[in-house]
CSV table of C-alpha atoms in Angstrom, one decimal:
chain,number,residue,atom,x,y,z
D,24,MET,CA,95.9,153.2,91.4
D,25,PRO,CA,93.2,155.1,93.2
D,26,ALA,CA,93.6,155.9,96.9
D,27,ALA,CA,92.0,153.5,99.2
D,28,ASP,CA,88.7,154.4,100.9
D,29,HIS,CA,89.7,154.1,104.6
D,30,ARG,CA,86.1,153.3,105.6
D,31,ALA,CA,86.8,149.9,104.0
D,32,PRO,CA,88.9,147.6,106.1
D,33,LEU,CA,92.6,147.5,105.2
D,34,PHE,CA,94.6,144.3,105.0
D,35,ALA,CA,98.3,143.7,104.6
D,36,ALA,CA,100.1,141.1,102.6
D,37,VAL,CA,103.9,140.6,103.0
D,38,GLU,CA,105.7,138.4,100.6
D,39,LEU,CA,109.2,137.0,101.4
D,40,GLY,CA,110.0,136.1,97.8
D,41,SER,CA,113.1,134.4,96.5
D,42,ASP,CA,114.0,137.6,94.7
D,43,SER,CA,112.3,140.5,96.5
D,44,PHE,CA,110.4,141.2,99.7
D,45,ARG,CA,107.2,143.0,99.1
D,46,LEU,CA,104.5,144.7,101.1
D,47,HIS,CA,100.9,145.6,100.1
D,48,VAL,CA,98.5,147.4,102.3
D,49,ALA,CA,95.1,147.4,100.5
D,50,SER,CA,91.4,147.1,100.7
D,51,TRP,CA,89.1,145.0,98.5
D,52,GLU,CA,86.3,147.2,97.2
D,53,ASN,CA,83.7,146.5,94.6
D,54,GLY,CA,85.5,143.4,93.4
D,55,ALA,CA,88.9,145.0,93.1
D,56,MET,CA,92.0,145.6,95.2
D,57,VAL,CA,92.6,149.2,96.1
D,58,VAL,CA,96.2,149.8,97.2
D,59,ALA,CA,97.0,152.2,100.1
D,60,ALA,CA,100.7,151.5,100.3
D,61,THR,CA,103.3,149.3,98.7
D,62,LEU,CA,107.0,148.6,99.3
D,63,SER,CA,109.5,146.4,97.6
D,64,GLU,CA,113.2,145.5,98.4
D,65,PRO,CA,115.4,143.3,96.2
D,66,ILE,CA,116.7,141.0,98.9
D,67,ARG,CA,117.8,138.2,96.5
D,68,LEU,CA,117.1,135.5,99.1
D,69,GLY,CA,117.4,132.7,96.5
D,70,ALA,CA,120.8,134.0,95.3
D,71,GLY,CA,121.9,134.1,98.9
D,72,ILE,CA,121.7,130.3,99.3
D,73,GLY,CA,125.2,129.0,99.2
D,74,ALA,CA,126.7,125.7,98.2
D,75,ASP,CA,125.9,124.3,101.6
D,76,GLY,CA,122.2,125.0,101.1
D,77,CYS,CA,122.1,127.8,103.7
D,78,LEU,CA,121.5,131.5,103.6
D,79,ASP,CA,124.7,133.6,103.8
D,80,PRO,CA,125.0,136.1,106.7
D,81,ASP,CA,124.9,139.2,104.5
D,82,THR,CA,121.6,138.1,102.9
D,83,VAL,CA,120.1,137.3,106.4
D,84,ARG,CA,121.1,140.8,107.6
D,85,ARG,CA,119.5,142.5,104.6
D,86,ALA,CA,116.4,140.4,105.0
D,87,LEU,CA,115.9,141.2,108.7
D,88,ALA,CA,116.6,144.9,108.2
D,89,CYS,CA,114.0,145.0,105.5
D,90,LEU,CA,111.4,143.3,107.7
D,91,ARG,CA,112.1,145.8,110.5
D,92,ASP,CA,111.4,148.6,108.0
D,93,PHE,CA,108.2,146.8,106.9
D,94,ARG,CA,107.1,146.6,110.5
D,95,LEU,CA,107.5,150.4,110.8
D,96,ALA,CA,105.5,150.9,107.6
D,97,LEU,CA,102.7,148.6,108.9
D,98,ALA,CA,102.5,150.6,112.1
D,99,ARG,CA,101.4,153.6,110.1
D,100,HIS,CA,98.2,151.9,109.0
D,101,GLU,CA,95.2,150.6,110.8
D,102,VAL,CA,95.0,147.1,109.3
D,103,SER,CA,92.4,144.6,110.1
D,104,ALA,CA,94.7,141.6,109.4
D,105,VAL,CA,98.2,140.9,108.3
D,106,ARG,CA,99.5,137.7,106.6
D,107,VAL,CA,103.2,137.2,106.0
D,108,VAL,CA,104.1,134.5,103.5
D,109,ALA,CA,107.4,133.0,102.3
D,110,THR,CA,107.9,131.2,99.1
D,111,ALA,CA,110.4,128.8,97.4
D,112,ALA,CA,113.7,130.0,98.9
D,113,LEU,CA,112.6,129.4,102.5
D,114,ARG,CA,111.1,126.1,101.4
D,115,VAL,CA,114.6,124.8,100.6
D,116,ALA,CA,117.1,126.8,102.7
D,117,CYS,CA,118.7,124.5,105.2
D,118,ASP,CA,118.7,127.2,107.9
D,119,ALA,CA,115.1,128.3,107.5
D,120,PRO,CA,114.2,126.9,110.9
D,121,ALA,CA,116.7,129.3,112.5
D,122,PHE,CA,115.9,132.2,110.2
D,123,LEU,CA,112.1,132.1,110.6
D,124,PRO,CA,112.0,133.0,114.4
D,125,ALA,CA,114.3,136.0,113.7
D,126,ALA,CA,112.1,137.0,110.8
D,127,GLN,CA,109.0,136.8,112.9
D,128,ALA,CA,110.6,138.9,115.6
D,129,ALA,CA,111.7,141.5,113.1
D,130,ILE,CA,108.3,142.0,111.5
D,131,GLY,CA,106.2,141.3,114.5
D,132,TYR,CA,103.9,138.7,112.9
D,133,PRO,CA,104.1,135.0,112.2
D,134,VAL,CA,105.8,134.0,109.0
D,135,GLU,CA,104.1,131.2,107.0
D,136,VAL,CA,106.2,129.2,104.6
D,137,LEU,CA,103.7,128.4,101.8
D,138,GLY,CA,103.7,125.0,100.1
D,139,GLY,CA,103.7,125.1,96.3
D,140,GLU,CA,100.0,124.2,96.1
D,141,GLU,CA,98.9,126.9,98.5
D,142,GLU,CA,101.1,129.4,96.7
D,143,GLY,CA,99.5,128.5,93.4
D,144,ARG,CA,96.0,128.7,94.9
D,145,LEU,CA,96.6,132.2,96.2
D,146,VAL,CA,98.2,133.4,93.0
D,147,TYR,CA,95.2,132.1,91.1
D,148,LEU,CA,92.8,133.9,93.4
D,149,GLY,CA,94.7,137.2,92.9
D,150,VAL,CA,94.7,136.8,89.1
D,151,ALA,CA,91.0,135.7,89.0
D,152,GLY,CA,90.1,138.9,91.0
D,153,ALA,CA,91.7,141.0,88.2
D,154,LEU,CA,90.0,139.3,85.3
D,155,PRO,CA,86.6,140.4,83.9
D,156,ASP,CA,85.1,137.0,82.9
D,157,ALA,CA,84.0,135.4,86.1
D,158,LEU,CA,83.0,132.1,84.4
D,159,GLU,CA,86.0,131.6,82.1
D,160,ARG,CA,88.0,128.3,82.6
D,161,ARG,CA,91.5,129.6,82.7
D,162,LEU,CA,95.2,128.6,83.0
D,163,VAL,CA,97.4,130.7,85.2
D,164,LEU,CA,101.2,130.5,85.1
D,165,ASP,CA,103.4,131.9,87.8
D,166,VAL,CA,107.1,131.7,86.9
D,167,GLY,CA,108.8,133.0,90.1
D,168,SER,CA,112.4,133.2,91.0
D,169,GLY,CA,112.6,129.9,92.8
D,170,SER,CA,109.6,127.9,91.6
D,171,THR,CA,106.9,127.7,89.0
D,172,GLU,CA,103.2,127.1,89.6
D,173,ILE,CA,100.6,126.1,87.0
D,174,VAL,CA,97.0,126.5,88.1
D,175,VAL,CA,93.7,125.6,86.3
D,176,GLY,CA,90.4,126.9,87.5
D,177,ARG,CA,87.0,128.4,86.6
D,178,GLY,CA,86.0,131.7,88.1
D,179,ASP,CA,87.3,131.6,91.7
D,180,GLU,CA,87.3,127.9,92.0
D,181,VAL,CA,90.7,126.2,91.7
D,182,GLU,CA,90.6,122.9,90.0
D,183,LEU,CA,94.2,121.8,89.9
D,184,VAL,CA,97.6,123.1,91.0
D,185,GLN,CA,101.0,121.8,90.0
D,186,SER,CA,104.2,123.3,91.6
D,187,PHE,CA,107.7,122.7,90.2
D,188,GLY,CA,110.9,123.4,92.1
D,189,VAL,CA,112.5,125.5,89.3
D,190,GLY,CA,112.2,129.2,88.7
D,191,ALA,CA,113.8,131.9,86.7
D,192,LEU,CA,116.7,132.5,89.1
D,193,ARG,CA,117.5,128.8,89.6
D,194,GLN,CA,117.4,128.2,85.8
D,195,GLY,CA,119.6,131.3,85.3
D,196,LEU,CA,122.2,130.2,87.8
D,197,ALA,CA,122.2,126.6,86.4
D,198,PHE,CA,122.7,127.6,82.7
D,199,PHE,CA,124.0,131.2,82.4
D,200,ARG,CA,126.7,131.7,85.1
D,201,ASP,CA,129.3,132.0,82.3
D,202,GLY,CA,127.2,134.1,79.9
D,203,ILE,CA,124.1,133.9,77.8
D,204,SER,CA,124.9,132.1,74.6
D,205,ALA,CA,122.6,130.4,72.0
D,206,ALA,CA,124.0,127.0,73.1
D,207,ALA,CA,123.4,127.7,76.8
D,208,PHE,CA,119.8,128.9,76.1
D,209,GLU,CA,119.1,125.8,74.0
D,210,ALA,CA,120.3,123.6,77.0
D,211,ALA,CA,118.1,125.6,79.4
D,212,LEU,CA,115.1,125.2,77.1
D,213,ALA,CA,115.6,121.5,76.7
D,214,SER,CA,115.9,121.1,80.5
D,215,ALA,CA,112.7,123.2,81.0
D,216,ARG,CA,110.8,121.1,78.5
D,217,SER,CA,111.8,118.0,80.4
D,218,ARG,CA,110.7,119.5,83.6
D,219,PHE,CA,107.2,120.4,82.3
D,220,ALA,CA,106.6,117.4,80.1
D,221,ASP,CA,104.3,115.8,82.6
D,222,ALA,CA,102.3,119.1,82.9
D,223,GLY,CA,101.1,118.5,79.3
D,224,VAL,CA,98.1,116.6,80.5
D,225,LEU,CA,96.7,119.9,81.5
D,226,ALA,CA,96.6,121.0,77.9
D,227,GLY,CA,94.1,118.2,76.8
D,228,ALA,CA,93.6,117.5,73.2
D,229,HIS,CA,93.3,121.2,72.1
D,230,GLY,CA,95.7,123.1,74.3
D,231,TRP,CA,94.8,126.6,75.6
D,232,ARG,CA,93.7,129.5,73.4
D,233,ARG,CA,95.1,131.8,76.1
D,234,ALA,CA,96.9,131.7,79.4
D,235,TYR,CA,97.6,134.3,82.0
D,236,GLY,CA,101.1,135.1,83.4
D,237,ALA,CA,101.1,136.3,87.0
D,238,SER,CA,104.7,136.9,88.0
D,239,GLY,CA,107.1,139.7,87.8
D,240,THR,CA,109.2,137.6,85.4
D,241,VAL,CA,106.4,137.6,82.8
D,242,ARG,CA,105.8,141.3,83.2
D,243,ALA,CA,109.5,142.1,82.9
D,244,LEU,CA,109.9,140.1,79.7
D,245,PHE,CA,106.9,141.9,78.2
D,246,GLU,CA,108.4,145.2,79.0
D,247,LEU,CA,111.7,144.2,77.3
D,248,ALA,CA,109.6,143.2,74.3
D,249,GLY,CA,108.0,146.7,74.3
D,250,GLY,CA,104.6,145.5,75.6
D,251,ASP,CA,102.7,146.3,78.7
D,252,ALA,CA,101.2,144.2,81.5
D,253,GLY,CA,97.6,145.0,81.9
D,254,ASP,CA,94.5,143.7,83.7
D,255,GLY,CA,93.9,140.7,81.5
D,256,SER,CA,91.1,142.3,79.5
D,257,ASP,CA,90.8,141.9,75.8
D,258,ASN,CA,92.5,145.3,75.3
D,259,CYS,CA,95.7,143.9,76.8
D,260,ARG,CA,97.9,142.5,74.1
D,261,GLY,CA,99.4,139.0,74.8
D,262,ALA,CA,102.3,137.2,73.3
D,263,SER,CA,102.2,134.2,71.0
D,264,ALA,CA,104.8,131.5,70.8
D,265,ALA,CA,106.1,133.3,67.7
D,266,ASP,CA,106.4,136.5,69.7
D,267,LEU,CA,108.4,134.7,72.4
D,268,LEU,CA,110.7,133.2,69.8
D,269,ALA,CA,111.3,136.6,68.4
D,270,LEU,CA,112.1,137.8,71.9
D,271,ARG,CA,114.6,134.9,72.1
D,272,ARG,CA,116.3,136.0,68.9
D,273,SER,CA,116.6,139.6,70.0
D,274,LEU,CA,117.7,138.9,73.6
D,275,VAL,CA,119.8,135.7,73.1
D,276,GLU,CA,121.1,135.4,69.5
D,277,GLU,CA,121.4,139.2,69.0
D,278,GLY,CA,122.9,139.8,72.4
D,279,GLY,CA,120.2,141.8,74.1
D,280,PHE,CA,120.6,140.1,77.5
D,281,MET,CA,124.3,140.7,77.5
D,282,ARG,CA,123.8,144.4,76.7
D,283,ILE,CA,121.3,144.6,79.5
D,284,ALA,CA,123.8,143.0,81.9
D,285,ALA,CA,126.6,145.5,80.8
D,286,LEU,CA,124.4,148.6,81.1
D,287,SER,CA,122.9,147.6,84.4
D,288,GLN,CA,126.1,146.0,85.8
D,289,GLN,CA,123.8,143.1,87.0
D,290,PRO,CA,124.9,140.0,85.2
D,291,LEU,CA,122.9,137.8,87.6
D,292,ARG,CA,119.7,139.8,86.7
D,293,ALA,CA,120.2,139.1,83.0
D,294,ALA,CA,120.9,135.4,83.7
D,295,GLN,CA,117.6,135.3,85.7
D,296,MET,CA,115.6,136.9,82.9
D,297,ALA,CA,117.1,134.4,80.4
D,298,GLY,CA,116.2,131.6,82.7
D,299,GLY,CA,112.6,132.9,82.9
D,300,LEU,CA,112.3,133.2,79.1
D,301,ALA,CA,113.5,129.6,78.7
D,302,LEU,CA,110.8,128.4,81.2
D,303,LEU,CA,108.1,130.4,79.6
D,304,LEU,CA,108.9,129.1,76.1
D,305,ALA,CA,108.9,125.6,77.4
D,306,LEU,CA,105.5,126.1,79.1
D,307,VAL,CA,103.9,127.6,76.0
D,308,GLU,CA,105.1,124.6,73.9
D,309,GLU,CA,104.3,121.9,76.4
D,310,LEU,CA,100.9,123.2,77.3
D,311,GLY,CA,99.8,124.2,73.8
D,312,ILE,CA,99.3,127.9,74.7
D,313,GLY,CA,98.1,130.2,71.8
D,314,GLU,CA,98.6,133.5,73.6
D,315,LEU,CA,100.1,134.5,77.0
D,316,ILE,CA,98.7,137.5,78.7
D,317,PRO,CA,100.4,139.3,81.6
D,318,VAL,CA,98.3,140.3,84.6
D,319,ARG,CA,99.2,142.8,87.2
D,320,ALA,CA,98.1,140.6,90.1
D,321,GLY,CA,99.4,137.5,91.8
D,322,LEU,CA,100.3,136.3,95.2
D,323,ARG,CA,99.9,139.5,97.2
D,324,ALA,CA,96.5,140.2,95.6
D,325,GLY,CA,95.4,136.7,96.4
D,326,VAL,CA,96.4,137.1,100.1
D,327,ILE,CA,94.5,140.4,100.3
D,328,ARG,CA,91.4,138.7,98.7
D,329,ALA,CA,91.7,135.8,101.1
D,330,LEU,CA,91.9,138.1,104.1
D,331,HIS,CA,88.9,140.1,102.9
D,332,GLY,CA,87.0,136.9,102.1
D,333,ARG,CA,87.4,135.7,105.7
D,334,THR,CA,85.8,138.9,107.0
D,335,VAL,CA,82.7,138.2,105.0
D,336,GLY,CA,82.6,134.5,105.6
D,337,ASN,CA,83.3,133.5,102.0
D,338,ARG,CA,83.7,129.7,101.7
D,339,LEU,CA,86.4,130.1,99.1
D,340,PHE,CA,88.7,131.6,101.7
D,341,PRO,CA,89.0,129.3,104.7
D,342,GLU,CA,91.2,130.1,107.6
D,343,CYS,CA,94.8,129.0,107.0
D,344,ALA,CA,97.6,128.4,109.4
């Protein structure tokens, strides 16, 4: 990405995700986000929630150490505003009320636990800012580690958000702890279809010719398939239902996920990707999606857009708690 023009105000978005913690320092210039700095750490917050529903001590220590590092990184930039947001893992962790004050002390800013609808709205704004057709009515899917958001809007206006308490990591842990078999995948897919059955009303009578995938899960699956996540333009190749079924064959029936797990020595990561593929296939089927296009934008880009919008008094970006 091009270096940011520091005459433009810089904003910081910090995401405490269920998989990774991420930091963007960026400006919004000429309708696009220009990144000055970015950091990412795989904290695995969602995987650190034990059977008692609370975060284990090692995960808490890693999380707080990361936030202290982020605080040092933020101090190296003159930012006009900072927004720190947390997603699904901290919506459900039983000890979130105890963790949040420690997290805020570590990073030096308030930590806002987003509800599913607000998370979906911000994801949509980030994706909309990366797409060329400002008037297109569009469907945006965000399959995260801990939750899934489905958003419909036109231009920058959000019409509807649905949030589901299932994501790639949760689906992976539920169905693939003992390995990734065809039978386990079919069970994961059936469960996902059941979860998203009510979302079919979004498809209407004709479904969607295309939809946009915002999360790292979508981009990672495209990379496994040999594709590339782009900016959502017509030059960016999407995936049809047939493409996703072919990916299922190569990764599940032909053992691709298990080879990935063996090579990377990260069986949990392979299980998470298999969970994400099951959720994506279910969404494509239930919503009648013809083509799924990955976009390199999402929650953090939406936060940056919202912070920039407040500075210019844009009504689409009201002040949030």
